[in-house]
């Protein structure tokens, strides 16, 4: 294991960092070819005797899903560490065998549900199929299978057979996402239908009959809907390649409640909303721009005719914007599950940026409508960029940051996990001013 | 418990008249601060609030009843003797202390004084739904935003909050002159078309209401938000081929069923498109008048007919039957069988059904005569549990009837000759077991708790 201390102007000292290159029981041909995704389980076991917390990383590689246990110190350390920690000590010696297998599919996104409940893990494959797994059973117990590739159209044959060799645009149709409602009773997934100008959302039950497709909604005029996220039990938003965010209610008919168009700043690549506040959300662009929004204000602006004529586009302003230095594109955005003021962004370089919005929110007055956005300045940027984690992709030249390869721990504050293309799994906790 | 059951079996010979001794009964004729011209003309409904406040020093338990009369809604406090009611909380535990208290509580032949505190005071409306006639109320337990929802006769909804006299949110329906000629009639002669109903999902996030659109062959369901923006109409669903959809009930957070005048129950999910998930058709036994679902099990529901027939169903079995082709050809109607069938004696029609919110086996039906029937299906369940499979032993109707009809409350409507049982005039307390509130057309409010001989005898043996 390499031990380096990264040098950078942005703060990047760690309170804790551990890495693991997993060994597998089955032979893996070329680990770089397999798609990887990562999430955490929400089970945390504190051990007072040894003063540690145990939890686990759920890690997928191709069709296999592994659970890797780790142990971190219970108390915050007071000084930044220079050395890599040994959180994965117990997992280091053993060879991993898959906990779940989604045969014939490539897992691209996972969500942990509940260890003891009816279903433990929900995994999505690259073509948009969903599989529910239950603790102790290796194969899926519910499936929503999507046909893509040979069964549908020529365009998607490519995406099925030669995913890695083609330039990005040729497998752009094999992009899908899903979101789970706050009460975990409803799942919404987005996917391309395989044709031009046709992307769809499926509302899927996750309560009475998991996997039951309740409704299919067409998103007009879009080819790919790459992101879908829930705000609460019913309201969710989808983000498509026409740079429009559409807000929906699971119970309404097939029209969005309201929309947010974002024609400028390049391609809208990602968005996430806070589960803590229910109103805040963040959008990320291919140009490296990041915007923080208040959903209530953006919605109110759709009916506000104070500064515009009816028929003109609504004036929807964000709370604040930030940017990735050097035009590093935004490939993933994730709100912290423990704090409403923290989110992280993943750059195209694989770097992970930690943001804290306390500074901008202290200057923000939601009652005043039409406040101009707080544009990115030196001050707001330095006050908000809390931490920078340099992606491990430095080790191989041509790798880029990917979606769903970075995750916040749902319970342990500030703990983040990432997986690199060469299977290196890292968990870290930034050392920040507040930690002192 | 085994003993008590055998004992029940032995006393199975016990026939009608069904037991009707009260553990507690109190009546109250409210007086109003405003002059009320003819109290008989107003439509009245009742609903319980779920809060109960025990007072150990006075030995009392306080709860309150929402009572509507025309457009006015009143809150009436009821103070109950603690020892009659409190031991119910550990009813299931069957611990010795509670059974002793119970055996010490003999039926009380006297009328109680639950409404003593407010007797003589003039009631002032707590809330007013101006210009409308309240036809149904529901208390919202865990909502910060509003305290109760009231529905008017024409299908409008109003959300009320404590201390604010007027509605805080409204979903207004236009009926009568504003819409069409056909419904003008329904306004002046509010009969068959002015039937509306609503229900709130288990997590209180969603409201579904049903109403006639004022035309023939057009009844609609509206799915309405009750979480972020109460009163926001999310979706309107047409129920094809029906003029009136008189009942709508939620099973859980998403699944609900509507019951229309074509004698069909349609099951929906708030999140699906505009088609029912599955249906249950009931062409026989007369007009399907009412139904209610259990909030305790999420699966059981009861339907009631104009002929007095009552059926208990398992929603899972009903749904499975729609796809089961074992005993029928594809294209034939599915064979959907109820768990148990009961009836009101004398053909007393069923006008309302209330499933207990505290027990999975108990429900109450209201007859067209105004009588209230208390049922406990434990006997039926213990005979046909899931292990029996196909070999279902159906009890003889008479025997089932005798075992399940626990109690019978004769409606106060006897005092006036032409009054009939109405919907939403009987309410089961959401927390206190078996505690019922009723209102008669002459504004007499009654609260009672049955004295159940079978319970009493059973407990005696347990000691």
PDB file of N, CA, C and O in Angstrom, chain B residues 251 267 278 280 297-302 311-321 336-340 355 381 384 386:
ATOM      1  N   UNK B 251     -56.419   1.544   2.618  1.00  0.00           N
ATOM      2  CA  UNK B 251     -55.941   0.361   3.324  1.00  0.00           C
ATOM      3  C   UNK B 251     -54.594   0.635   3.993  1.00  0.00           C
ATOM      4  O   UNK B 251     -54.287   0.129   5.043  1.00  0.00           O
ATOM      5  N   UNK B 267     -60.190  -1.189  -6.537  1.00  0.00           N
ATOM      6  CA  UNK B 267     -58.994  -0.988  -5.722  1.00  0.00           C
ATOM      7  C   UNK B 267     -57.979  -0.202  -6.524  1.00  0.00           C
ATOM      8  O   UNK B 267     -57.681  -0.540  -7.665  1.00  0.00           O
ATOM      9  N   UNK B 278     -57.455  -3.780  -9.286  1.00  0.00           N
ATOM     10  CA  UNK B 278     -58.354  -4.912  -9.483  1.00  0.00           C
ATOM     11  C   UNK B 278     -59.725  -4.523  -8.949  1.00  0.00           C
ATOM     12  O   UNK B 278     -59.853  -3.502  -8.296  1.00  0.00           O
ATOM     13  N   UNK B 280     -63.773  -5.885  -7.396  1.00  0.00           N
ATOM     14  CA  UNK B 280     -64.575  -6.915  -6.747  1.00  0.00           C
ATOM     15  C   UNK B 280     -66.027  -6.580  -7.053  1.00  0.00           C
ATOM     16  O   UNK B 280     -66.531  -5.540  -6.647  1.00  0.00           O
ATOM     17  N   UNK B 297     -55.085  -4.394  10.376  1.00  0.00           N
ATOM     18  CA  UNK B 297     -54.456  -5.466   9.611  1.00  0.00           C
ATOM     19  C   UNK B 297     -54.060  -5.067   8.193  1.00  0.00           C
ATOM     20  O   UNK B 297     -53.271  -5.748   7.577  1.00  0.00           O
ATOM     21  N   UNK B 298     -54.619  -4.016   7.654  1.00  0.00           N
ATOM     22  CA  UNK B 298     -54.365  -3.579   6.265  1.00  0.00           C
ATOM     23  C   UNK B 298     -54.974  -4.504   5.217  1.00  0.00           C
ATOM     24  O   UNK B 298     -54.862  -4.251   4.041  1.00  0.00           O
ATOM     25  N   UNK B 299     -55.574  -5.613   5.628  1.00  0.00           N
ATOM     26  CA  UNK B 299     -56.083  -6.552   4.636  1.00  0.00           C
ATOM     27  C   UNK B 299     -57.583  -6.777   4.721  1.00  0.00           C
ATOM     28  O   UNK B 299     -58.212  -7.068   3.723  1.00  0.00           O
ATOM     29  N   UNK B 300     -58.134  -6.688   5.894  1.00  0.00           N
ATOM     30  CA  UNK B 300     -59.543  -7.030   6.068  1.00  0.00           C
ATOM     31  C   UNK B 300     -60.435  -5.861   5.694  1.00  0.00           C
ATOM     32  O   UNK B 300     -60.104  -4.714   5.931  1.00  0.00           O
ATOM     33  N   UNK B 301     -61.561  -6.192   5.091  1.00  0.00           N
ATOM     34  CA  UNK B 301     -62.580  -5.173   4.908  1.00  0.00           C
ATOM     35  C   UNK B 301     -63.959  -5.800   4.974  1.00  0.00           C
ATOM     36  O   UNK B 301     -64.112  -7.014   4.863  1.00  0.00           O
ATOM     37  N   UNK B 302     -64.949  -4.960   5.188  1.00  0.00           N
ATOM     38  CA  UNK B 302     -66.318  -5.411   5.373  1.00  0.00           C
ATOM     39  C   UNK B 302     -67.204  -4.642   4.410  1.00  0.00           C
ATOM     40  O   UNK B 302     -67.027  -3.449   4.214  1.00  0.00           O
ATOM     41  N   UNK B 311     -70.636  -8.735   4.727  1.00  0.00           N
ATOM     42  CA  UNK B 311     -69.606  -9.702   4.362  1.00  0.00           C
ATOM     43  C   UNK B 311     -68.241  -9.229   4.791  1.00  0.00           C
ATOM     44  O   UNK B 311     -67.902  -8.055   4.612  1.00  0.00           O
ATOM     45  N   UNK B 312     -67.467 -10.158   5.322  1.00  0.00           N
ATOM     46  CA  UNK B 312     -66.097  -9.863   5.720  1.00  0.00           C
ATOM     47  C   UNK B 312     -65.148 -10.469   4.691  1.00  0.00           C
ATOM     48  O   UNK B 312     -65.305 -11.628   4.299  1.00  0.00           O
ATOM     49  N   UNK B 313     -64.165  -9.675   4.244  1.00  0.00           N
ATOM     50  CA  UNK B 313     -63.276 -10.098   3.162  1.00  0.00           C
ATOM     51  C   UNK B 313     -61.819  -9.971   3.549  1.00  0.00           C
ATOM     52  O   UNK B 313     -61.463  -9.159   4.393  1.00  0.00           O
ATOM     53  N   UNK B 314     -60.988 -10.722   2.848  1.00  0.00           N
ATOM     54  CA  UNK B 314     -59.540 -10.569   2.930  1.00  0.00           C
ATOM     55  C   UNK B 314     -59.075 -10.019   1.579  1.00  0.00           C
ATOM     56  O   UNK B 314     -59.211 -10.673   0.550  1.00  0.00           O
ATOM     57  N   UNK B 315     -58.536  -8.797   1.580  1.00  0.00           N
ATOM     58  CA  UNK B 315     -58.176  -8.142   0.313  1.00  0.00           C
ATOM     59  C   UNK B 315     -57.145  -8.949  -0.471  1.00  0.00           C
ATOM     60  O   UNK B 315     -57.178  -9.000  -1.693  1.00  0.00           O
ATOM     61  N   UNK B 316     -56.209  -9.630   0.219  1.00  0.00           N
ATOM     62  CA  UNK B 316     -55.202 -10.434  -0.487  1.00  0.00           C
ATOM     63  C   UNK B 316     -55.868 -11.554  -1.269  1.00  0.00           C
ATOM     64  O   UNK B 316     -55.557 -11.814  -2.425  1.00  0.00           O
ATOM     65  N   UNK B 317     -56.808 -12.247  -0.593  1.00  0.00           N
ATOM     66  CA  UNK B 317     -57.487 -13.365  -1.249  1.00  0.00           C
ATOM     67  C   UNK B 317     -58.320 -12.872  -2.429  1.00  0.00           C
ATOM     68  O   UNK B 317     -58.357 -13.503  -3.490  1.00  0.00           O
ATOM     69  N   UNK B 318     -58.958 -11.725  -2.257  1.00  0.00           N
ATOM     70  CA  UNK B 318     -59.783 -11.167  -3.333  1.00  0.00           C
ATOM     71  C   UNK B 318     -58.921 -10.852  -4.544  1.00  0.00           C
ATOM     72  O   UNK B 318     -59.282 -11.134  -5.687  1.00  0.00           O
ATOM     73  N   UNK B 319     -57.744 -10.311  -4.284  1.00  0.00           N
ATOM     74  CA  UNK B 319     -56.871  -9.972  -5.397  1.00  0.00           C
ATOM     75  C   UNK B 319     -56.331 -11.227  -6.083  1.00  0.00           C
ATOM     76  O   UNK B 319     -56.275 -11.303  -7.297  1.00  0.00           O
ATOM     77  N   UNK B 320     -55.928 -12.218  -5.259  1.00  0.00           N
ATOM     78  CA  UNK B 320     -55.399 -13.448  -5.847  1.00  0.00           C
ATOM     79  C   UNK B 320     -56.434 -14.129  -6.737  1.00  0.00           C
ATOM     80  O   UNK B 320     -56.113 -14.662  -7.788  1.00  0.00           O
ATOM     81  N   UNK B 321     -57.684 -14.073  -6.297  1.00  0.00           N
ATOM     82  CA  UNK B 321     -58.754 -14.731  -7.050  1.00  0.00           C
ATOM     83  C   UNK B 321     -58.907 -14.139  -8.443  1.00  0.00           C
ATOM     84  O   UNK B 321     -59.329 -14.820  -9.373  1.00  0.00           O
ATOM     85  N   UNK B 336     -64.563 -14.879  -6.249  1.00  0.00           N
ATOM     86  CA  UNK B 336     -64.057 -14.183  -5.078  1.00  0.00           C
ATOM     87  C   UNK B 336     -64.991 -14.470  -3.909  1.00  0.00           C
ATOM     88  O   UNK B 336     -66.167 -14.112  -3.950  1.00  0.00           O
ATOM     89  N   UNK B 337     -64.469 -15.140  -2.899  1.00  0.00           N
ATOM     90  CA  UNK B 337     -65.313 -15.534  -1.771  1.00  0.00           C
ATOM     91  C   UNK B 337     -64.947 -14.773  -0.512  1.00  0.00           C
ATOM     92  O   UNK B 337     -63.780 -14.547  -0.220  1.00  0.00           O
ATOM     93  N   UNK B 338     -65.979 -14.428   0.241  1.00  0.00           N
ATOM     94  CA  UNK B 338     -65.763 -13.731   1.498  1.00  0.00           C
ATOM     95  C   UNK B 338     -65.311 -14.710   2.576  1.00  0.00           C
ATOM     96  O   UNK B 338     -65.433 -15.916   2.424  1.00  0.00           O
ATOM     97  N   UNK B 339     -64.796 -14.173   3.671  1.00  0.00           N
ATOM     98  CA  UNK B 339     -64.401 -15.004   4.809  1.00  0.00           C
ATOM     99  C   UNK B 339     -65.641 -15.406   5.598  1.00  0.00           C
ATOM    100  O   UNK B 339     -65.783 -16.545   6.023  1.00  0.00           O
ATOM    101  N   UNK B 340     -66.536 -14.459   5.794  1.00  0.00           N
ATOM    102  CA  UNK B 340     -67.726 -14.751   6.589  1.00  0.00           C
ATOM    103  C   UNK B 340     -68.875 -13.876   6.118  1.00  0.00           C
ATOM    104  O   UNK B 340     -68.662 -12.796   5.569  1.00  0.00           O
ATOM    105  N   UNK B 355     -64.889  -0.068  11.109  1.00  0.00           N
ATOM    106  CA  UNK B 355     -63.953  -1.068  11.625  1.00  0.00           C
ATOM    107  C   UNK B 355     -63.291  -0.505  12.876  1.00  0.00           C
ATOM    108  O   UNK B 355     -62.959   0.680  12.929  1.00  0.00           O
ATOM    109  N   UNK B 381     -62.455 -16.450  12.835  1.00  0.00           N
ATOM    110  CA  UNK B 381     -61.030 -16.576  12.515  1.00  0.00           C
ATOM    111  C   UNK B 381     -60.431 -17.813  13.148  1.00  0.00           C
ATOM    112  O   UNK B 381     -59.605 -18.488  12.560  1.00  0.00           O
ATOM    113  N   UNK B 384     -61.289 -20.771  10.917  1.00  0.00           N
ATOM    114  CA  UNK B 384     -60.623 -20.862   9.610  1.00  0.00           C
ATOM    115  C   UNK B 384     -59.307 -20.132   9.650  1.00  0.00           C
ATOM    116  O   UNK B 384     -59.188 -19.053   9.123  1.00  0.00           O
ATOM    117  N   UNK B 386     -55.232 -19.946   8.607  1.00  0.00           N
ATOM    118  CA  UNK B 386     -54.607 -20.198   7.308  1.00  0.00           C
ATOM    119  C   UNK B 386     -54.243 -21.672   7.094  1.00  0.00           C
ATOM    120  O   UNK B 386     -54.188 -22.148   5.979  1.00  0.00           O
TER     121      UNK B 386
END
